[in-house]
Structures are given as C-alpha cells and as structure tokens.
PDB file of C-alpha atoms in Angstrom:
ATOM      1  CA  GLN A   1      71.992  30.723 154.657  1.00  0.00           C
ATOM      2  CA  LEU A   2      75.240  28.729 154.921  1.00  0.00           C
ATOM      3  CA  TYR A   3      76.683  27.072 151.887  1.00  0.00           C
ATOM      4  CA  THR A   4      79.912  25.259 151.081  1.00  0.00           C
ATOM      5  CA  SER A   5      81.917  25.448 147.880  1.00  0.00           C
ATOM      6  CA  ALA A   6      84.977  23.355 147.088  1.00  0.00           C
ATOM      7  CA  GLN A   7      87.294  24.211 144.261  1.00  0.00           C
ATOM      8  CA  LYS A   8      90.426  22.370 143.245  1.00  0.00           C
ATOM      9  CA  CYS A   9      93.384  24.107 141.654  1.00  0.00           C
ATOM     10  CA  THR A  10      96.337  22.147 140.394  1.00  0.00           C
ATOM     11  CA  LEU A  11      99.951  23.228 140.651  1.00  0.00           C
ATOM     12  CA  GLY A  12     102.138  20.695 138.926  1.00  0.00           C
ATOM     13  CA  SER A  13      99.224  18.264 139.414  1.00  0.00           C
ATOM     14  CA  ARG A  14     100.143  18.054 143.070  1.00  0.00           C
ATOM     15  CA  MET A  15      98.524  20.846 145.097  1.00  0.00           C
ATOM     16  CA  ALA A  16      94.828  21.062 145.986  1.00  0.00           C
ATOM     17  CA  PHE A  17      93.182  24.041 147.638  1.00  0.00           C
ATOM     18  CA  ILE A  18      89.878  23.472 149.420  1.00  0.00           C
ATOM     19  CA  THR A  19      87.971  26.568 150.536  1.00  0.00           C
ATOM     20  CA  THR A  20      84.874  26.653 152.726  1.00  0.00           C
ATOM     21  CA  GLU A  21      82.778  29.819 152.515  1.00  0.00           C
ATOM     22  CA  THR A  22      79.727  31.297 154.200  1.00  0.00           C
ATOM     23  CA  GLY A  23      76.819  33.082 152.547  1.00  0.00           C
ATOM     24  CA  ASN A  24      78.648  36.360 153.186  1.00  0.00           C
ATOM     25  CA  ASN A  25      81.547  35.131 151.057  1.00  0.00           C
ATOM     26  CA  ASP A  26      83.844  35.050 154.130  1.00  0.00           C
ATOM     27  CA  LYS A  27      86.483  32.358 153.968  1.00  0.00           C
ATOM     28  CA  GLN A  28      86.313  30.095 157.007  1.00  0.00           C
ATOM     29  CA  SER A  29      89.281  27.829 156.327  1.00  0.00           C
ATOM     30  CA  ILE A  30      91.846  26.956 153.699  1.00  0.00           C
ATOM     31  CA  GLN A  31      93.405  23.521 153.656  1.00  0.00           C
ATOM     32  CA  GLN A  32      96.420  22.798 151.494  1.00  0.00           C
ATOM     33  CA  VAL A  33      97.143  19.203 150.586  1.00  0.00           C
ATOM     34  CA  ASP A  34     100.204  17.964 148.713  1.00  0.00           C
ATOM     35  CA  LYS A  35     100.158  14.197 148.512  1.00  0.00           C
ATOM     36  CA  SER A  36     103.691  14.128 147.112  1.00  0.00           C
ATOM     37  CA  SER A  37     105.291  15.665 150.203  1.00  0.00           C
ATOM     38  CA  HIS A  38     105.729  14.638 153.840  1.00  0.00           C
ATOM     39  CA  SER A  39     105.994  18.288 154.943  1.00  0.00           C
ATOM     40  CA  ASP A  40     103.303  20.554 156.382  1.00  0.00           C
ATOM     41  CA  PRO A  41     103.437  24.079 154.881  1.00  0.00           C
ATOM     42  CA  ASN A  42     100.578  25.177 157.143  1.00  0.00           C
ATOM     43  CA  ALA A  43     102.796  24.722 160.204  1.00  0.00           C
ATOM     44  CA  TYR A  44     106.184  25.914 158.889  1.00  0.00           C
ATOM     45  CA  ALA A  45     107.982  26.961 155.724  1.00  0.00           C
ATOM     46  CA  VAL A  46     111.606  27.140 154.605  1.00  0.00           C
ATOM     47  CA  THR A  47     112.490  30.740 153.722  1.00  0.00           C
ATOM     48  CA  HIS A  48     116.269  30.557 153.129  1.00  0.00           C
ATOM     49  CA  LEU A  49     118.966  27.935 152.541  1.00  0.00           C
ATOM     50  CA  GLU A  50     122.738  28.090 152.964  1.00  0.00           C
ATOM     51  CA  TRP A  51     124.198  25.075 151.155  1.00  0.00           C
ATOM     52  CA  ASP A  52     127.848  24.042 151.502  1.00  0.00           C
ATOM     53  CA  ALA A  53     128.602  21.175 149.096  1.00  0.00           C
ATOM     54  CA  ASP A  54     131.765  19.227 148.268  1.00  0.00           C
ATOM     55  CA  VAL A  55     131.536  17.358 144.953  1.00  0.00           C
ATOM     56  CA  ASN A  56     133.498  14.096 144.772  1.00  0.00           C
ATOM     57  CA  PHE A  57     133.696  12.497 141.328  1.00  0.00           C
ATOM     58  CA  GLN A  58     135.669   9.486 142.591  1.00  0.00           C
ATOM     59  CA  THR A  59     132.933   8.368 144.993  1.00  0.00           C
ATOM     60  CA  ARG A  60     130.108   9.910 142.936  1.00  0.00           C
ATOM     61  CA  SER A  61     128.812  11.653 146.023  1.00  0.00           C
ATOM     62  CA  ILE A  62     128.261  15.082 147.510  1.00  0.00           C
ATOM     63  CA  HIS A  63     129.079  15.770 151.145  1.00  0.00           C
ATOM     64  CA  ALA A  64     127.052  18.771 152.253  1.00  0.00           C
ATOM     65  CA  LYS A  65     125.665  20.943 155.004  1.00  0.00           C
ATOM     66  CA  ALA A  66     122.236  22.521 154.619  1.00  0.00           C
ATOM     67  CA  LYS A  67     121.446  25.404 156.956  1.00  0.00           C
ATOM     68  CA  TYR A  68     117.759  26.288 156.832  1.00  0.00           C
ATOM     69  CA  ASP A  69     115.810  29.292 158.051  1.00  0.00           C
ATOM     70  CA  ILE A  70     112.383  27.866 158.830  1.00  0.00           C
ATOM     71  CA  LYS A  71     109.494  30.147 159.715  1.00  0.00           C
ATOM     72  CA  LEU A  72     107.038  28.582 162.117  1.00  0.00           C
ATOM     73  CA  GLY A  73     103.428  29.351 161.245  1.00  0.00           C
ATOM     74  CA  LEU A  74     100.286  29.930 163.250  1.00  0.00           C
ATOM     75  CA  LYS A  75      99.629  26.208 163.528  1.00  0.00           C
ATOM     76  CA  SER A  76     101.341  24.619 166.518  1.00  0.00           C
ATOM     77  CA  THR A  77     103.608  21.644 165.853  1.00  0.00           C
ATOM     78  CA  ASP A  78     106.209  19.641 167.753  1.00  0.00           C
ATOM     79  CA  GLU A  79     108.254  18.611 164.718  1.00  0.00           C
ATOM     80  CA  ILE A  80     109.581  19.759 161.369  1.00  0.00           C
ATOM     81  CA  ARG A  81     108.951  17.153 158.680  1.00  0.00           C
ATOM     82  CA  LEU A  82     111.147  17.284 155.589  1.00  0.00           C
ATOM     83  CA  ASP A  83     111.217  15.122 152.492  1.00  0.00           C
ATOM     84  CA  SER A  84     114.260  12.881 152.276  1.00  0.00           C
ATOM     85  CA  SER A  85     115.372   9.749 150.448  1.00  0.00           C
ATOM     86  CA  SER A  86     116.930   6.359 151.063  1.00  0.00           C
ATOM     87  CA  SER A  87     119.868   7.619 149.005  1.00  0.00           C
ATOM     88  CA  LEU A  88     120.796  10.218 151.648  1.00  0.00           C
ATOM     89  CA  ILE A  89     122.969   9.494 154.684  1.00  0.00           C
ATOM     90  CA  ILE A  90     122.195  11.886 157.548  1.00  0.00           C
ATOM     91  CA  HIS A  91     125.242  12.511 159.752  1.00  0.00           C
ATOM     92  CA  SER A  92     123.912  15.110 162.192  1.00  0.00           C
ATOM     93  CA  ILE A  93     121.240  17.735 162.781  1.00  0.00           C
ATOM     94  CA  THR A  94     121.879  20.753 165.006  1.00  0.00           C
ATOM     95  CA  ASP A  95     120.363  24.141 165.762  1.00  0.00           C
ATOM     96  CA  SER A  96     122.016  27.526 165.183  1.00  0.00           C
ATOM     97  CA  GLU A  97     124.050  27.110 168.387  1.00  0.00           C
ATOM     98  CA  SER A  98     125.411  23.687 167.306  1.00  0.00           C
ATOM     99  CA  CYS A  99     123.240  21.842 169.828  1.00  0.00           C
ATOM    100  CA  LYS A 100     122.143  18.430 168.613  1.00  0.00           C
ATOM    101  CA  MET A 101     118.486  18.012 167.680  1.00  0.00           C
ATOM    102  CA  ASN A 102     116.628  14.718 167.913  1.00  0.00           C
ATOM    103  CA  TYR A 103     115.310  13.318 164.654  1.00  0.00           C
ATOM    104  CA  SER A 104     113.976  10.156 163.059  1.00  0.00           C
ATOM    105  CA  LEU A 105     113.674   8.772 159.539  1.00  0.00           C
ATOM    106  CA  SER A 106     110.649   6.816 158.397  1.00  0.00           C
ATOM    107  CA  THR A 107     110.976   3.674 156.355  1.00  0.00           C
ATOM    108  CA  CYS A 108     110.281   3.933 152.651  1.00  0.00           C
ATOM    109  CA  ASP A 109     106.772   2.930 151.583  1.00  0.00           C
ATOM    110  CA  LEU A 110     107.497   0.243 149.000  1.00  0.00           C
ATOM    111  CA  SER A 111     104.154   0.899 147.333  1.00  0.00           C
ATOM    112  CA  LYS A 112     105.188   4.562 146.809  1.00  0.00           C
ATOM    113  CA  PRO A 113     109.003   4.533 146.647  1.00  0.00           C
ATOM    114  CA  HIS A 114     109.062   7.849 144.758  1.00  0.00           C
ATOM    115  CA  LEU A 115     107.910   9.641 147.925  1.00  0.00           C
ATOM    116  CA  GLY A 116     111.143   8.713 149.688  1.00  0.00           C
ATOM    117  CA  ARG A 117     111.411   8.956 153.469  1.00  0.00           C
ATOM    118  CA  CYS A 118     110.110  11.448 156.009  1.00  0.00           C
ATOM    119  CA  LEU A 119     112.783  13.193 158.094  1.00  0.00           C
ATOM    120  CA  SER A 120     111.143  14.294 161.360  1.00  0.00           C
ATOM    121  CA  ILE A 121     113.104  16.821 163.420  1.00  0.00           C
ATOM    122  CA  ILE A 122     111.836  17.356 166.957  1.00  0.00           C
ATOM    123  CA  ILE A 123     111.350  20.974 168.003  1.00  0.00           C
ATOM    124  CA  PRO A 124     112.568  21.481 171.600  1.00  0.00           C
ATOM    125  CA  SER A 125     109.620  21.758 173.974  1.00  0.00           C
ATOM    126  CA  SER A 126     110.800  25.202 175.124  1.00  0.00           C
ATOM    127  CA  LEU A 127     110.266  26.545 171.600  1.00  0.00           C
ATOM    128  CA  ARG A 128     106.986  24.938 170.618  1.00  0.00           C
ATOM    129  CA  THR A 129     104.854  27.799 171.896  1.00  0.00           C
ATOM    130  CA  SER A 130     107.218  30.763 172.167  1.00  0.00           C
ATOM    131  CA  ALA A 131     108.593  30.315 168.635  1.00  0.00           C
ATOM    132  CA  LEU A 132     105.270  30.541 166.784  1.00  0.00           C
ATOM    133  CA  GLY A 133     105.657  33.105 164.021  1.00  0.00           C
ATOM    134  CA  LYS A 134     109.414  33.215 164.508  1.00  0.00           C
ATOM    135  CA  THR A 135     112.292  31.711 162.517  1.00  0.00           C
ATOM    136  CA  LEU A 136     114.091  28.530 163.570  1.00  0.00           C
ATOM    137  CA  GLN A 137     117.511  27.619 162.177  1.00  0.00           C
ATOM    138  CA  ILE A 138     118.405  23.983 161.496  1.00  0.00           C
ATOM    139  CA  VAL A 139     121.715  22.629 160.175  1.00  0.00           C
ATOM    140  CA  ILE A 140     121.738  19.208 158.495  1.00  0.00           C
ATOM    141  CA  GLU A 141     125.030  17.509 157.642  1.00  0.00           C
ATOM    142  CA  TYR A 142     124.608  14.683 155.152  1.00  0.00           C
ATOM    143  CA  GLU A 143     125.930  13.012 152.029  1.00  0.00           C
ATOM    144  CA  THR A 144     124.443  11.592 148.877  1.00  0.00           C
ATOM    145  CA  THR A 145     125.042   8.083 147.555  1.00  0.00           C
ATOM    146  CA  GLU A 146     125.001   6.576 144.061  1.00  0.00           C
ATOM    147  CA  GLY A 147     121.264   5.937 144.400  1.00  0.00           C
ATOM    148  CA  CYS A 148     120.523   9.679 144.274  1.00  0.00           C
ATOM    149  CA  SER A 149     117.973  10.093 141.479  1.00  0.00           C
ATOM    150  CA  ALA A 150     118.602  13.853 141.153  1.00  0.00           C
ATOM    151  CA  LEU A 151     122.301  13.445 140.321  1.00  0.00           C
ATOM    152  CA  GLN A 152     123.429  12.350 136.862  1.00  0.00           C
ATOM    153  CA  TRP A 153     127.098  11.342 136.852  1.00  0.00           C
ATOM    154  CA  LEU A 154     128.609  10.990 133.377  1.00  0.00           C
ATOM    155  CA  PRO A 155     132.004   9.290 132.987  1.00  0.00           C
ATOM    156  CA  SER A 156     134.524  10.980 130.718  1.00  0.00           C
ATOM    157  CA  SER A 157     133.651   8.549 127.905  1.00  0.00           C
ATOM    158  CA  GLN A 158     130.148  10.059 127.767  1.00  0.00           C
ATOM    159  CA  THR A 159     131.356  13.639 127.384  1.00  0.00           C
ATOM    160  CA  ALA A 160     132.250  15.473 124.194  1.00  0.00           C
ATOM    161  CA  GLY A 161     135.813  16.111 125.341  1.00  0.00           C
ATOM    162  CA  GLY A 162     136.357  12.570 126.575  1.00  0.00           C
ATOM    163  CA  LYS A 163     138.838  13.672 129.251  1.00  0.00           C
ATOM    164  CA  TYR A 164     136.855  14.666 132.370  1.00  0.00           C
ATOM    165  CA  PRO A 165     133.587  13.434 133.913  1.00  0.00           C
ATOM    166  CA  TYR A 166     130.479  15.588 134.161  1.00  0.00           C
ATOM    167  CA  LEU A 167     127.714  16.076 136.724  1.00  0.00           C
ATOM    168  CA  PHE A 168     124.295  17.672 136.404  1.00  0.00           C
ATOM    169  CA  THR A 169     121.135  17.615 138.478  1.00  0.00           C
ATOM    170  CA  GLN A 170     117.474  17.069 137.606  1.00  0.00           C
ATOM    171  CA  CYS A 171     115.263  17.844 140.609  1.00  0.00           C
ATOM    172  CA  GLN A 172     111.951  18.165 138.792  1.00  0.00           C
ATOM    173  CA  ALA A 173     109.417  16.955 139.698  1.00  0.00           C
ATOM    174  CA  ILE A 174     110.144  15.542 143.186  1.00  0.00           C
ATOM    175  CA  HIS A 175     113.794  14.468 142.992  1.00  0.00           C
ATOM    176  CA  ALA A 176     115.168  17.348 145.096  1.00  0.00           C
ATOM    177  CA  ARG A 177     114.591  15.216 148.199  1.00  0.00           C
ATOM    178  CA  SER A 178     117.275  12.800 146.988  1.00  0.00           C
ATOM    179  CA  LEU A 179     119.788  15.679 146.685  1.00  0.00           C
ATOM    180  CA  ILE A 180     118.971  17.529 149.906  1.00  0.00           C
ATOM    181  CA  PRO A 181     116.457  17.109 152.755  1.00  0.00           C
ATOM    182  CA  CYS A 182     113.839  19.736 151.947  1.00  0.00           C
ATOM    183  CA  MET A 183     110.204  20.736 151.693  1.00  0.00           C
ATOM    184  CA  ASP A 184     109.859  19.209 148.244  1.00  0.00           C
ATOM    185  CA  CYS A 185     106.627  20.902 147.204  1.00  0.00           C
ATOM    186  CA  PRO A 186     106.055  23.763 144.738  1.00  0.00           C
ATOM    187  CA  GLY A 187     104.042  25.834 147.214  1.00  0.00           C
ATOM    188  CA  VAL A 188     107.130  26.523 149.373  1.00  0.00           C
ATOM    189  CA  LYS A 189     109.740  28.890 147.935  1.00  0.00           C
ATOM    190  CA  PHE A 190     113.043  30.024 149.393  1.00  0.00           C
ATOM    191  CA  THR A 191     116.136  32.049 148.575  1.00  0.00           C
ATOM    192  CA  TYR A 192     119.520  30.397 148.787  1.00  0.00           C
ATOM    193  CA  GLU A 193     123.274  30.838 148.978  1.00  0.00           C
ATOM    194  CA  ALA A 194     125.657  28.055 147.993  1.00  0.00           C
ATOM    195  CA  ARG A 195     129.334  27.254 148.417  1.00  0.00           C
ATOM    196  CA  VAL A 196     130.359  24.475 146.020  1.00  0.00           C
ATOM    197  CA  THR A 197     133.822  22.869 146.100  1.00  0.00           C
ATOM    198  CA  THR A 198     134.974  20.972 143.004  1.00  0.00           C
ATOM    199  CA  PRO A 199     138.201  19.523 141.546  1.00  0.00           C
ATOM    200  CA  SER A 200     140.527  22.232 140.192  1.00  0.00           C
ATOM    201  CA  TRP A 201     139.829  21.296 136.545  1.00  0.00           C
ATOM    202  CA  ALA A 202     136.054  21.758 136.909  1.00  0.00           C
ATOM    203  CA  THR A 203     133.696  24.691 136.523  1.00  0.00           C
ATOM    204  CA  SER A 204     130.465  24.860 138.522  1.00  0.00           C
ATOM    205  CA  VAL A 205     127.210  26.644 137.644  1.00  0.00           C
ATOM    206  CA  MET A 206     123.898  26.767 139.488  1.00  0.00           C
ATOM    207  CA  SER A 207     120.399  28.204 139.200  1.00  0.00           C
ATOM    208  CA  ALA A 208     121.812  31.305 140.881  1.00  0.00           C
ATOM    209  CA  LEU A 209     124.205  34.193 140.289  1.00  0.00           C
ATOM    210  CA  SER A 210     127.904  33.396 140.553  1.00  0.00           C
ATOM    211  CA  LYS A 211     129.483  35.696 143.132  1.00  0.00           C
ATOM    212  CA  SER A 212     133.142  34.624 143.343  1.00  0.00           C
ATOM    213  CA  THR A 213     135.638  31.807 142.744  1.00  0.00           C
ATOM    214  CA  THR A 214     138.696  30.845 144.790  1.00  0.00           C
ATOM    215  CA  SER A 215     141.305  28.257 143.826  1.00  0.00           C
ATOM    216  CA  SER A 216     143.811  26.030 145.571  1.00  0.00           C
ATOM    217  CA  GLU A 217     146.221  23.484 144.150  1.00  0.00           C
ATOM    218  CA  SER A 218     143.629  20.737 143.927  1.00  0.00           C
ATOM    219  CA  THR A 219     140.208  22.401 144.281  1.00  0.00           C
ATOM    220  CA  LYS A 220     138.048  25.354 143.298  1.00  0.00           C
ATOM    221  CA  THR A 221     135.305  26.869 145.444  1.00  0.00           C
ATOM    222  CA  TYR A 222     132.381  28.717 143.885  1.00  0.00           C
ATOM    223  CA  LEU A 223     129.981  31.033 145.717  1.00  0.00           C
ATOM    224  CA  PHE A 224     126.430  31.506 144.424  1.00  0.00           C
ATOM    225  CA  GLU A 225     123.439  33.589 145.450  1.00  0.00           C
ATOM    226  CA  GLN A 226     119.783  33.293 144.477  1.00  0.00           C
ATOM    227  CA  ARG A 227     117.761  36.255 145.747  1.00  0.00           C
ATOM    228  CA  VAL A 228     114.499  35.279 144.054  1.00  0.00           C
ATOM    229  CA  PRO A 229     112.535  32.683 146.071  1.00  0.00           C
ATOM    230  CA  ILE A 230     112.284  29.388 144.173  1.00  0.00           C
ATOM    231  CA  PRO A 231     110.679  25.998 144.830  1.00  0.00           C
ATOM    232  CA  SER A 232     112.962  23.041 145.535  1.00  0.00           C
ATOM    233  CA  TYR A 233     112.623  21.545 142.049  1.00  0.00           C
ATOM    234  CA  LEU A 234     114.424  24.584 140.575  1.00  0.00           C
ATOM    235  CA  LEU A 235     117.553  23.963 142.636  1.00  0.00           C
ATOM    236  CA  ALA A 236     120.095  23.088 139.928  1.00  0.00           C
ATOM    237  CA  LEU A 237     123.822  22.321 139.736  1.00  0.00           C
ATOM    238  CA  ALA A 238     126.215  21.373 136.938  1.00  0.00           C
ATOM    239  CA  VAL A 239     129.925  20.589 137.301  1.00  0.00           C
ATOM    240  CA  GLY A 240     132.350  19.750 134.508  1.00  0.00           C
ATOM    241  CA  GLN A 241     134.847  21.074 132.005  1.00  0.00           C
ATOM    242  CA  ILE A 242     132.570  23.761 130.588  1.00  0.00           C
ATOM    243  CA  GLU A 243     132.959  27.254 129.152  1.00  0.00           C
ATOM    244  CA  SER A 244     130.532  30.079 128.451  1.00  0.00           C
ATOM    245  CA  VAL A 245     129.539  32.240 125.492  1.00  0.00           C
ATOM    246  CA  ASP A 246     127.417  35.393 125.806  1.00  0.00           C
ATOM    247  CA  ILE A 247     124.681  35.468 123.179  1.00  0.00           C
ATOM    248  CA  SER A 248     123.074  38.719 124.390  1.00  0.00           C
ATOM    249  CA  PRO A 249     123.700  41.350 127.073  1.00  0.00           C
ATOM    250  CA  ARG A 250     121.796  39.220 129.582  1.00  0.00           C
ATOM    251  CA  CYS A 251     121.978  35.667 128.246  1.00  0.00           C
ATOM    252  CA  ARG A 252     124.913  33.260 128.560  1.00  0.00           C
ATOM    253  CA  VAL A 253     125.229  29.658 127.380  1.00  0.00           C
ATOM    254  CA  TRP A 254     127.453  27.096 129.133  1.00  0.00           C
ATOM    255  CA  ALA A 255     128.679  23.947 127.377  1.00  0.00           C
ATOM    256  CA  GLU A 256     131.713  21.770 126.823  1.00  0.00           C
ATOM    257  CA  PRO A 257     134.350  23.681 124.814  1.00  0.00           C
ATOM    258  CA  SER A 258     134.627  20.922 122.212  1.00  0.00           C
TER     259      SER A 258
END
C-alpha cells in the first residue's frame, strides 16, 4: 500500500521540507523550498568565500570582490542564481581564469522589495553536464551604495568618542544580499576568508578569527578566517575606533575606548 506523508519543519520561519514516502518507509523525494531566496540549493551550493573589501567612510560604500567556490549538485542547471539587491552595483563577473561570464539582474518586485533582485549567472554550455558534482569558481566585483540595508554607517557625532565614524553590519534575517551577492538562505553554509582594508585610524573585526594586520601610511589591512561553515546571515563586520578587553581565556569584548 502506498501512502504519502508531508511534514513541515521551519528554520527561521523560512525553510519547508516536504517528504514523500512509500509503505516501506523509503524516501522517494525531498523538496526544499525557501520563499525568501532566489537561489536553488538543490542544484548548487556555495561552500567557500574569499572576500576582499575596501571600506570607504567618505562615500559610505564598500568596494569588494567575492570569489565563490560553488559545488554543483546532482540536479542539472544552466545558471547560478544568487540573491542580490538594488543597492549593489555589479561591475564584473568572471570565472577562475578571469574569463567574463554572462549574467543578468532581475527587476525588483515592488510587492516584495525585501527579496531584492535575482542575479543569474550563466554556466558555460561546456560545463553544464561535465561539471555536475564538481566545484565551479566565480568572482564577482561589485560595490555597495548608501541604500545597503545591511550596513549601518554612524557619523562621528553618534559615537562615544565623537572623533571618528563607525560602521557595523546587520545581515539577519535576509539583509546579507544587500552587502554581497550570495545564497541568502540558512540552509546553505560556507567557510570564508576575508581581506578588509580600512583607514589607518580604524580597527576591523569580523565573525571570524583575525589572522594578521598590515599597515601603510593611510590604510590598514586585516586578514580573517572562518573555518566553521556559517549561513550568510552570520557574516558580520565592524569598523571603527575600537579596543578589546579579555574577560576570560576565550572571550574578548570589543568597544569604543571611551
């Protein structure tokens, strides 16, 4: 006897799992639906990110390159769809050999502006079959604008010290797409490395381990590494005149010195 059972599980009130079973309790299919994302985790998934970001307080923008390792799944597809935003300006998209890739951006659905725009990157026809189960590298060069909902820019007058501005991010729940084109859904997790360049007076911290810092006359560059896979909403950055205090052998608090 064949029967069907459907069970919904929520993850951040966004992910539904629908399972069809036979009388022998064998799973026939699993369909994952995330109505808050344009991406398709059944066809591909981001596994690693290399993020190179230059923070500009004068223009209140970040100019960045995002290099993704994307694993193609068992489901065939001719495009990689990422979540993006009207606040992002895409300059170029290339593969690992710096060859340009064709892409398009959808218009924003005014009835659902929080979903942003869909960035569709065309997979070369030569890779659509042979690359199944393999990893594809994509490099996106872009910049944020003042409309970025994930970036909170505070002028110096809003800081405790009153001398320097301050920047922090808030990507939860689906604001990461306004900071970086990504698979903005909690079911997809990735490791990341970051290289963040700031003014020389600033200190940068992220949701990752700080590896090193180099300085020049006018800038500082911070290297970070996150080895534990995280969803996009946990990507976090803060830049400002901040200092740290250790409150235990493994816990450190960062804040303005004043």
